[in-house]
Short mmCIF file of C-alpha atoms in Angstrom, two decimals:
data_model
loop_
_atom_site.label_atom_id
_atom_site.label_comp_id
_atom_site.label_asym_id
_atom_site.label_seq_id
_atom_site.Cartn_x
_atom_site.Cartn_y
_atom_site.Cartn_z
CA UNK A 1 -20.38 -30.92 54.71
CA UNK A 2 -17.70 -32.16 52.32
CA UNK A 3 -19.92 -34.77 50.66
CA UNK A 4 -22.68 -32.23 49.99
CA UNK A 5 -20.19 -29.80 48.49
CA UNK A 6 -18.81 -32.48 46.21
CA UNK A 7 -22.34 -33.41 45.13
CA UNK A 8 -23.14 -29.85 44.10
CA UNK A 9 -19.86 -29.45 42.21
CA UNK A 10 -21.47 -31.03 39.13
CA UNK A 11 -23.94 -28.12 39.07
CA UNK A 12 -21.31 -25.47 39.68
CA UNK A 13 -18.81 -26.41 36.97
CA UNK A 14 -21.09 -25.58 34.01
CA UNK A 15 -21.67 -22.05 35.33
CA UNK A 16 -17.97 -21.59 36.03
CA UNK A 17 -17.00 -22.77 32.56
CA UNK A 18 -19.55 -20.54 30.84
CA UNK A 19 -18.30 -17.43 32.61
CA UNK A 20 -14.60 -18.26 32.19
CA UNK A 21 -14.66 -19.04 28.47
CA UNK A 22 -14.13 -16.04 26.18
CA UNK A 23 -16.75 -15.38 23.52
CA UNK A 24 -16.28 -18.50 21.42
CA UNK A 25 -17.98 -21.62 20.18
CA UNK A 26 -16.67 -23.41 23.28
CA UNK A 27 -18.66 -21.06 25.49
CA UNK A 28 -21.68 -21.39 23.20
CA UNK A 29 -21.54 -25.19 23.42
CA UNK A 30 -21.41 -25.16 27.22
CA UNK A 31 -24.21 -22.61 27.37
CA UNK A 32 -26.42 -24.70 25.05
CA UNK A 33 -25.72 -27.76 27.18
CA UNK A 34 -26.70 -25.78 30.29
CA UNK A 35 -30.00 -24.78 28.69
CA UNK A 36 -30.72 -28.35 27.55
CA UNK A 37 -29.92 -30.00 30.88
CA UNK A 38 -32.60 -27.81 32.44
CA UNK A 39 -35.29 -28.88 29.96
CA UNK A 40 -37.71 -31.75 30.42
CA UNK A 41 -35.90 -33.61 27.61
CA UNK A 42 -32.56 -33.94 29.40
CA UNK A 43 -33.05 -33.06 33.05
CA UNK A 44 -31.20 -35.56 35.29
CA UNK A 45 -33.89 -34.87 37.93
CA UNK A 46 -31.45 -34.75 40.81
CA UNK A 47 -34.36 -34.22 43.23
CA UNK A 48 -35.40 -37.88 42.90
CA UNK A 49 -34.11 -40.54 45.31
CA UNK A 50 -33.00 -42.72 42.39
CA UNK A 51 -30.70 -40.03 40.93
CA UNK A 52 -27.62 -38.25 42.21
CA UNK A 53 -24.87 -35.83 41.21
CA UNK A 54 -23.19 -38.40 38.95
CA UNK A 55 -26.28 -38.28 36.72
CA UNK A 56 -25.93 -34.50 36.51
CA UNK A 57 -22.25 -34.81 35.66
CA UNK A 58 -22.78 -37.58 33.11
CA UNK A 59 -25.71 -35.89 31.40
CA UNK A 60 -23.86 -32.60 31.09
CA UNK A 61 -20.78 -34.30 29.64
CA UNK A 62 -23.02 -36.26 27.26
CA UNK A 63 -24.60 -33.05 25.98
CA UNK A 64 -21.34 -31.11 25.69
CA UNK A 65 -19.66 -33.94 23.77
CA UNK A 66 -22.51 -34.29 21.30
CA UNK A 67 -22.89 -30.55 20.82
CA UNK A 68 -19.16 -30.19 20.20
CA UNK A 69 -19.28 -32.90 17.57
CA UNK A 70 -22.46 -31.64 15.92
CA UNK A 71 -24.23 -34.96 16.47
CA UNK A 72 -27.66 -35.02 14.77
CA UNK A 73 -30.66 -34.43 17.04
CA UNK A 74 -32.20 -37.82 16.34
CA UNK A 75 -28.96 -39.61 17.16
CA UNK A 76 -28.53 -37.70 20.44
CA UNK A 77 -32.02 -38.60 21.58
CA UNK A 78 -31.64 -42.20 20.46
CA UNK A 79 -28.45 -42.45 22.52
CA UNK A 80 -29.96 -40.75 25.56
CA UNK A 81 -33.00 -43.01 25.74
CA UNK A 82 -30.87 -46.01 26.65
CA UNK A 83 -28.69 -44.29 29.26
CA UNK A 84 -28.69 -45.09 32.96
CA UNK A 85 -29.49 -41.42 33.68
CA UNK A 86 -32.72 -41.67 31.68
CA UNK A 87 -33.70 -44.99 33.29
CA UNK A 88 -33.05 -43.56 36.76
CA UNK A 89 -35.67 -40.90 36.03
CA UNK A 90 -38.27 -43.15 34.37
CA UNK A 91 -37.57 -46.12 36.72
CA UNK A 92 -39.84 -48.77 35.12
CA UNK A 93 -40.24 -50.24 31.65
CA UNK A 94 -43.78 -48.94 31.14
CA UNK A 95 -42.96 -45.48 32.46
CA UNK A 96 -39.83 -45.46 30.31
CA UNK A 97 -42.03 -45.81 27.23
CA UNK A 98 -44.58 -43.29 28.50
CA UNK A 99 -41.92 -40.64 29.13
CA UNK A 100 -40.34 -41.27 25.72
CA UNK A 101 -43.65 -40.38 24.07
CA UNK A 102 -44.18 -37.34 26.30
CA UNK A 103 -40.69 -35.87 26.40
CA UNK A 104 -39.64 -36.33 22.79
CA UNK A 105 -42.89 -36.50 20.81
CA UNK A 106 -45.20 -34.33 22.91
CA UNK A 107 -47.82 -37.13 23.08
CA UNK A 108 -49.60 -37.25 26.44
CA UNK A 109 -52.56 -39.59 25.87
CA UNK A 110 -50.64 -42.84 25.42
CA UNK A 111 -51.89 -45.23 28.09
CA UNK A 112 -52.21 -48.24 25.76
CA UNK A 113 -49.05 -47.36 23.86
CA UNK A 114 -47.14 -47.05 27.14
CA UNK A 115 -48.40 -50.43 28.29
CA UNK A 116 -47.25 -52.06 25.03
CA UNK A 117 -43.95 -50.18 25.16
CA UNK A 118 -43.47 -51.56 28.66
CA UNK A 119 -43.99 -55.09 27.32
CA UNK A 120 -41.34 -54.49 24.65
CA UNK A 121 -38.92 -53.20 27.29
CA UNK A 122 -39.74 -55.82 29.94
CA UNK A 123 -36.31 -57.40 29.60
CA UNK A 124 -34.85 -54.32 31.31
CA UNK A 125 -35.41 -53.04 34.83
CA UNK A 126 -33.88 -50.64 37.34
CA UNK A 127 -32.50 -52.16 40.55
CA UNK A 128 -33.43 -50.78 43.95
CA UNK A 129 -31.46 -48.44 46.20
CA UNK A 130 -29.52 -51.24 47.89
CA UNK A 131 -28.18 -52.34 44.50
CA UNK A 132 -27.33 -48.82 43.37
CA UNK A 133 -30.18 -48.09 40.92
CA UNK A 134 -28.54 -49.84 37.97
CA UNK A 135 -30.00 -51.26 34.74
CA UNK A 136 -30.31 -55.03 34.75
CA UNK A 137 -31.85 -57.67 32.46
CA UNK A 138 -34.40 -60.31 33.33
CA UNK A 139 -33.22 -62.68 30.56
CA UNK A 140 -36.87 -63.07 29.58
CA UNK A 141 -37.12 -60.76 26.57
CA UNK A 142 -40.40 -60.10 24.83
CA UNK A 143 -40.91 -62.00 21.58
CA UNK A 144 -44.39 -60.82 20.57
CA UNK A 145 -44.50 -57.70 18.34
CA UNK A 146 -46.40 -54.80 19.93
CA UNK A 147 -48.29 -52.18 17.93
CA UNK A 148 -47.60 -48.63 19.12
CA UNK A 149 -48.49 -45.18 17.78
CA UNK A 150 -51.02 -46.71 15.37
CA UNK A 151 -48.60 -48.02 12.75
CA UNK A 152 -45.33 -49.15 14.36
CA UNK A 153 -44.49 -52.64 15.59
CA UNK A 154 -41.80 -53.10 18.21
CA UNK A 155 -40.47 -56.20 19.95
CA UNK A 156 -37.80 -54.82 22.27
CA UNK A 157 -36.63 -51.56 23.77
CA UNK A 158 -34.16 -50.88 20.96
CA UNK A 159 -37.10 -50.96 18.55
CA UNK A 160 -38.91 -48.42 20.75
CA UNK A 161 -35.88 -46.13 20.70
CA UNK A 162 -35.67 -46.31 16.91
CA UNK A 163 -39.35 -45.42 16.55
CA UNK A 164 -39.01 -42.42 18.87
CA UNK A 165 -35.80 -41.14 17.27
CA UNK A 166 -37.20 -41.49 13.76
CA UNK A 167 -40.71 -40.18 14.40
CA UNK A 168 -41.89 -37.11 12.40
CA UNK A 169 -43.11 -35.40 15.60
CA UNK A 170 -39.65 -35.42 17.19
CA UNK A 171 -38.10 -32.35 15.54
CA UNK A 172 -41.16 -30.09 16.04
CA UNK A 173 -41.30 -31.19 19.68
CA UNK A 174 -37.60 -30.46 20.26
CA UNK A 175 -37.94 -27.04 18.62
CA UNK A 176 -40.95 -26.22 20.81
CA UNK A 177 -39.24 -27.25 24.06
CA UNK A 178 -36.19 -25.09 23.34
CA UNK A 179 -38.25 -22.25 21.90
CA UNK A 180 -40.34 -22.01 25.08
CA UNK A 181 -37.30 -20.83 27.04
CA UNK A 182 -36.81 -17.84 24.77
CA UNK A 183 -40.33 -16.66 23.93
CA UNK A 184 -42.99 -16.27 26.60
CA UNK A 185 -46.23 -18.18 26.27
CA UNK A 186 -49.09 -15.66 26.45
CA UNK A 187 -52.74 -15.77 25.40
CA UNK A 188 -52.09 -13.07 22.80
CA UNK A 189 -49.15 -14.71 21.03
CA UNK A 190 -50.20 -18.33 20.51
CA UNK A 191 -50.56 -18.11 16.72
CA UNK A 192 -47.37 -16.10 16.43
CA UNK A 193 -45.42 -18.63 18.48
CA UNK A 194 -46.74 -21.57 16.48
CA UNK A 195 -45.77 -19.92 13.18
CA UNK A 196 -42.27 -19.27 14.54
CA UNK A 197 -41.91 -22.87 15.75
CA UNK A 198 -43.22 -24.27 12.47
CA UNK A 199 -40.86 -22.15 10.41
CA UNK A 200 -37.85 -23.51 12.33
CA UNK A 201 -39.07 -27.12 12.24
CA UNK A 202 -39.80 -26.84 8.50
CA UNK A 203 -36.24 -25.66 7.87
CA UNK A 204 -35.17 -29.24 8.75
CA UNK A 205 -32.63 -28.52 11.51
CA UNK A 206 -30.21 -31.39 11.91
CA UNK A 207 -28.43 -30.41 15.13
CA UNK A 208 -29.41 -28.68 18.35
CA UNK A 209 -27.11 -25.83 17.36
CA UNK A 210 -29.20 -25.33 14.22
CA UNK A 211 -32.25 -24.76 16.43
CA UNK A 212 -30.51 -22.39 18.83
CA UNK A 213 -29.07 -20.41 15.92
CA UNK A 214 -32.45 -20.21 14.20
CA UNK A 215 -34.03 -18.73 17.34
CA UNK A 216 -31.29 -16.46 18.64
CA UNK A 217 -30.24 -14.94 15.33
CA UNK A 218 -33.70 -14.48 13.88
CA UNK A 219 -34.90 -10.97 13.15
CA UNK A 220 -38.02 -11.66 15.21
CA UNK A 221 -36.10 -12.66 18.34
CA UNK A 222 -33.52 -9.89 18.10
CA UNK A 223 -36.01 -7.08 17.52
CA UNK A 224 -39.43 -8.10 18.78
CA UNK A 225 -39.15 -10.47 21.74
CA UNK A 226 -39.48 -9.24 25.30
CA UNK A 227 -39.24 -11.62 28.23
CA UNK A 228 -37.99 -11.83 31.85
CA UNK A 229 -34.29 -12.46 32.38
CA UNK A 230 -33.29 -15.44 34.46
CA UNK A 231 -30.97 -14.88 37.42
CA UNK A 232 -28.01 -16.21 35.39
CA UNK A 233 -28.85 -13.96 32.44
CA UNK A 234 -28.98 -10.95 34.74
CA UNK A 235 -26.38 -11.57 37.44
CA UNK A 236 -23.42 -12.80 35.41
CA UNK A 237 -23.50 -10.10 32.67
CA UNK A 238 -23.99 -7.42 35.33
CA UNK A 239 -20.93 -8.64 37.23
CA UNK A 240 -18.98 -8.73 33.99
CA UNK A 241 -19.99 -5.13 33.21
CA UNK A 242 -18.86 -4.10 36.69
CA UNK A 243 -15.48 -5.80 36.10
CA UNK A 244 -16.01 -8.34 38.86
CA UNK A 245 -13.22 -10.90 39.13
CA UNK A 246 -13.99 -14.23 40.84
CA UNK A 247 -10.40 -14.55 42.00
CA UNK A 248 -10.39 -11.14 43.66
CA UNK A 249 -14.03 -10.88 44.62
CA UNK A 250 -14.96 -9.52 48.01
CA UNK A 251 -18.03 -8.93 50.12
CA UNK A 252 -20.91 -11.29 49.39
CA UNK A 253 -19.74 -12.11 45.87
CA UNK A 254 -16.47 -13.98 45.83
CA UNK A 255 -15.04 -17.19 44.41
CA UNK A 256 -17.80 -19.13 46.21
CA UNK A 257 -20.46 -17.55 44.00
CA UNK A 258 -21.44 -20.74 42.18
CA UNK A 259 -21.57 -22.68 45.41
CA UNK A 260 -23.91 -20.01 46.77
CA UNK A 261 -26.12 -20.32 43.68
CA UNK A 262 -26.43 -24.12 43.69
CA UNK A 263 -25.90 -25.35 47.24
CA UNK A 264 -28.31 -25.09 50.17
CA UNK A 265 -26.69 -22.47 52.34
CA UNK A 266 -27.99 -19.36 54.05
CA UNK A 267 -26.84 -17.20 51.15
CA UNK A 268 -29.33 -15.10 49.20
CA UNK A 269 -28.09 -16.28 45.79
CA UNK A 270 -29.41 -19.85 46.18
CA UNK A 271 -31.37 -20.45 42.97
CA UNK A 272 -33.68 -23.04 44.47
CA UNK A 273 -35.13 -20.24 46.59
CA UNK A 274 -36.02 -18.52 43.32
CA UNK A 275 -37.78 -21.63 41.96
CA UNK A 276 -34.95 -21.93 39.45
CA UNK A 277 -32.65 -24.71 40.65
CA UNK A 278 -30.39 -26.21 38.01
CA UNK A 279 -30.57 -29.85 36.84
CA UNK A 280 -32.91 -30.67 39.71
CA UNK A 281 -36.52 -30.94 38.60
CA UNK A 282 -37.97 -34.09 37.01
CA UNK A 283 -39.90 -31.99 34.51
CA UNK A 284 -37.01 -29.59 34.01
CA UNK A 285 -37.26 -25.90 34.73
CA UNK A 286 -40.58 -24.39 33.77
CA UNK A 287 -39.91 -22.19 30.72
CA UNK A 288 -41.15 -19.00 32.41
CA UNK A 289 -38.83 -17.43 34.99
CA UNK A 290 -40.73 -17.69 38.33
CA UNK A 291 -42.13 -14.27 39.23
CA UNK A 292 -44.30 -15.24 42.19
CA UNK A 293 -43.82 -13.18 45.34
CA UNK A 294 -41.27 -15.40 47.10
CA UNK A 295 -39.22 -16.36 44.04
CA UNK A 296 -38.97 -12.83 42.73
CA UNK A 297 -38.26 -11.39 46.17
CA UNK A 298 -35.20 -13.64 46.44
CA UNK A 299 -34.18 -12.78 42.87
CA UNK A 300 -34.57 -9.03 43.47
CA UNK A 301 -32.75 -9.09 46.81
CA UNK A 302 -29.87 -10.97 45.23
CA UNK A 303 -29.49 -8.50 42.39
CA UNK A 304 -30.00 -5.42 44.57
CA UNK A 305 -28.18 -6.21 47.79
CA UNK A 306 -25.48 -8.59 46.65
CA UNK A 307 -24.70 -7.61 43.06
CA UNK A 308 -25.40 -3.88 42.82
CA UNK A 309 -25.30 -2.31 46.25
CA UNK A 310 -22.41 -4.20 47.84
CA UNK A 311 -19.65 -1.62 47.45
CA UNK A 312 -17.02 -4.05 48.72
CA UNK A 313 -16.15 -5.10 45.19
CA UNK A 314 -16.23 -1.65 43.55
CA UNK A 315 -14.94 0.77 46.17
CA UNK A 316 -11.37 2.05 46.54
CA UNK A 317 -10.30 -0.05 49.53
CA UNK A 318 -9.74 -3.46 47.98
CA UNK A 319 -6.49 -2.68 46.15
CA UNK A 320 -7.92 -4.43 43.08
CA UNK A 321 -8.85 -3.02 39.73
CA UNK A 322 -12.63 -2.54 39.34
CA UNK A 323 -14.93 -0.52 37.13
CA UNK A 324 -14.35 2.69 39.17
CA UNK A 325 -10.94 2.46 40.82
CA UNK A 326 -7.54 1.13 39.80
CA UNK A 327 -5.38 -1.27 41.80
CA UNK A 328 -3.91 1.69 43.74
CA UNK A 329 -7.31 2.83 44.96
CA UNK A 330 -7.34 5.86 42.68
CA UNK A 331 -10.39 6.70 40.60
CA UNK A 332 -9.73 5.85 36.95
CA UNK A 333 -8.62 8.78 34.84
CA UNK A 334 -11.38 8.54 32.26
CA UNK A 335 -14.00 8.57 35.03
CA UNK A 336 -12.41 11.45 36.90
CA UNK A 337 -12.63 13.58 33.74
CA UNK A 338 -16.35 12.86 33.21
CA UNK A 339 -18.94 15.57 33.81
CA UNK A 340 -21.54 14.44 36.34
CA UNK A 341 -24.22 13.77 33.71
CA UNK A 342 -21.81 11.58 31.76
CA UNK A 343 -20.89 9.65 34.89
CA UNK A 344 -24.55 8.94 35.60
CA UNK A 345 -24.91 7.70 32.02
CA UNK A 346 -21.84 5.51 32.51
CA UNK A 347 -23.46 3.88 35.54
CA UNK A 348 -26.75 3.36 33.68
CA UNK A 349 -25.01 1.88 30.65
CA UNK A 350 -23.00 -0.47 32.88
CA UNK A 351 -26.04 -1.87 34.69
CA UNK A 352 -29.02 -1.16 32.41
CA UNK A 353 -27.60 -0.72 28.88
CA UNK A 354 -29.24 2.66 28.41
CA UNK A 355 -28.61 6.27 29.43
CA UNK A 356 -30.54 8.01 32.19
CA UNK A 357 -33.25 10.43 31.14
CA UNK A 358 -33.42 14.03 32.33
CA UNK A 359 -35.97 13.37 35.08
CA UNK A 360 -33.91 10.48 36.46
CA UNK A 361 -30.75 12.60 36.55
CA UNK A 362 -32.52 15.42 38.37
CA UNK A 363 -33.93 13.08 41.01
CA UNK A 364 -30.65 11.22 41.49
CA UNK A 365 -28.61 14.41 41.82
CA UNK A 366 -30.93 15.48 44.62
CA UNK A 367 -30.13 12.19 46.39
CA UNK A 368 -26.39 12.63 45.89
CA UNK A 369 -26.67 16.04 47.58
CA UNK A 370 -29.06 15.08 50.38
CA UNK A 371 -28.89 11.43 51.41
CA UNK A 372 -29.19 9.24 54.48
CA UNK A 373 -25.57 9.84 55.49
CA UNK A 374 -26.07 13.60 55.52
CA UNK A 375 -23.06 14.05 53.23
CA UNK A 376 -23.14 15.94 49.96
CA UNK A 377 -21.30 13.68 47.52
CA UNK A 378 -21.03 16.45 44.92
CA UNK A 379 -18.94 19.56 44.51
CA UNK A 380 -18.04 21.94 41.68
CA UNK A 381 -14.91 22.33 39.60
CA UNK A 382 -13.09 25.55 38.65
CA UNK A 383 -15.64 26.19 35.91
CA UNK A 384 -18.57 25.73 38.32
CA UNK A 385 -19.50 22.39 36.75
CA UNK A 386 -21.03 19.87 39.14
CA UNK A 387 -18.72 16.89 39.74
CA UNK A 388 -18.37 13.99 42.19
CA UNK A 389 -16.27 14.60 45.28
CA UNK A 390 -12.96 12.75 45.45
CA UNK A 391 -13.44 9.28 46.93
CA UNK A 392 -17.23 9.41 46.65
CA UNK A 393 -17.70 7.70 43.30
CA UNK A 394 -18.67 4.40 44.89
CA UNK A 395 -21.34 6.05 47.06
CA UNK A 396 -22.80 7.78 44.01
CA UNK A 397 -22.72 4.45 42.16
CA UNK A 398 -24.50 2.70 45.03
CA UNK A 399 -27.33 5.25 45.12
CA UNK A 400 -27.70 4.98 41.34
CA UNK A 401 -27.69 1.19 41.41
CA UNK A 402 -30.27 1.18 44.20
CA UNK A 403 -32.59 3.07 41.86
CA UNK A 404 -31.81 0.83 38.88
CA UNK A 405 -32.44 -2.32 40.93
CA UNK A 406 -36.04 -1.19 41.45
CA UNK A 407 -36.85 -0.74 37.76
CA UNK A 408 -38.95 -3.53 36.17
CA UNK A 409 -36.92 -3.20 32.97
CA UNK A 410 -33.81 -4.32 34.86
CA UNK A 411 -35.34 -7.80 35.01
CA UNK A 412 -36.44 -8.00 31.38
CA UNK A 413 -34.97 -8.29 27.94
CA UNK A 414 -36.70 -5.35 26.30
CA UNK A 415 -37.99 -5.40 22.76
CA UNK A 416 -36.15 -3.11 20.35
CA UNK A 417 -39.46 -2.44 18.60
#
């Protein structure tokens, strides 16, 4: 209904902005905000009854604004701790303290500290549903200093926030939370990961951008890291490579794409069905892309059936420019002049960022010649070179993409080394 669609709009706009911005710092800022809003540190936890889409919208705007301005990490976290969005997730004074220790310091055995933090914050409380889940004061503030974290005395919630924001564990914790989304946690790489995290934390990053830059532009990450791609990291670049246009999209991928990804519909692209909903979970997205049977089946079907094999947005009938045909429905000149082997490589480079090997070309050519439709999609030119029949480029592309969609490497960032 209309209300549900409006509620999900806060989740759709970040994706739309990221894909519409050209390569620029603006796009980078929105992308960093999108990563952060899906971490345990900043998730608005829209799945809870005390939160709603306004918390998603407000948290995202909060992150974008601070990233744009280069606000220091400690200041961002200090500001976030006192927000309504954070209180709507923690819900009580004691739990507010407990989650501050867990989320931003990585301390999980804090029962007594949480109790004392709750005493310091007892002047504040969250109203119930009837009163709109708002922060209110009791007018009975605590006046007795409370000892927390062994050597810090606090009297009120502002004191708690200052301790958290200034704590020496904060920067290593923030680095680790972000780092986890880019480097898989495996039994064989624990020491390696910790050295990487320590090296970034010891470089004294001041802003979130410093941390992202340190990870993404490190030699280790660029050359040695291999990990699964998320649906966003796979789908959106693939559509870009195939010259998909949201304004002129057709078939199952059109201008409703971000609604399909974030809103409960019967469409395959719904990310919640992949265990990867955005801005929803109280603990944020788990760092590892879900690869259980159901989650990955939905992911694979989306990439295969909707993104790669739906010829509606790359055949010759739509009268729109795409990666094979021009706006007149004619195959593009540079493609028409390609030998068959080069065309296969063009398809592989577009979807997989590598060329096909000899065995793959041999097997695919056999499918182009003898396929389910019973039509040979190939012919020969005047020099007896094998070429694609006129008007059959999209069928050849579909067969090729069907093969590519089944390769495990299509769902991974592969290590250069």
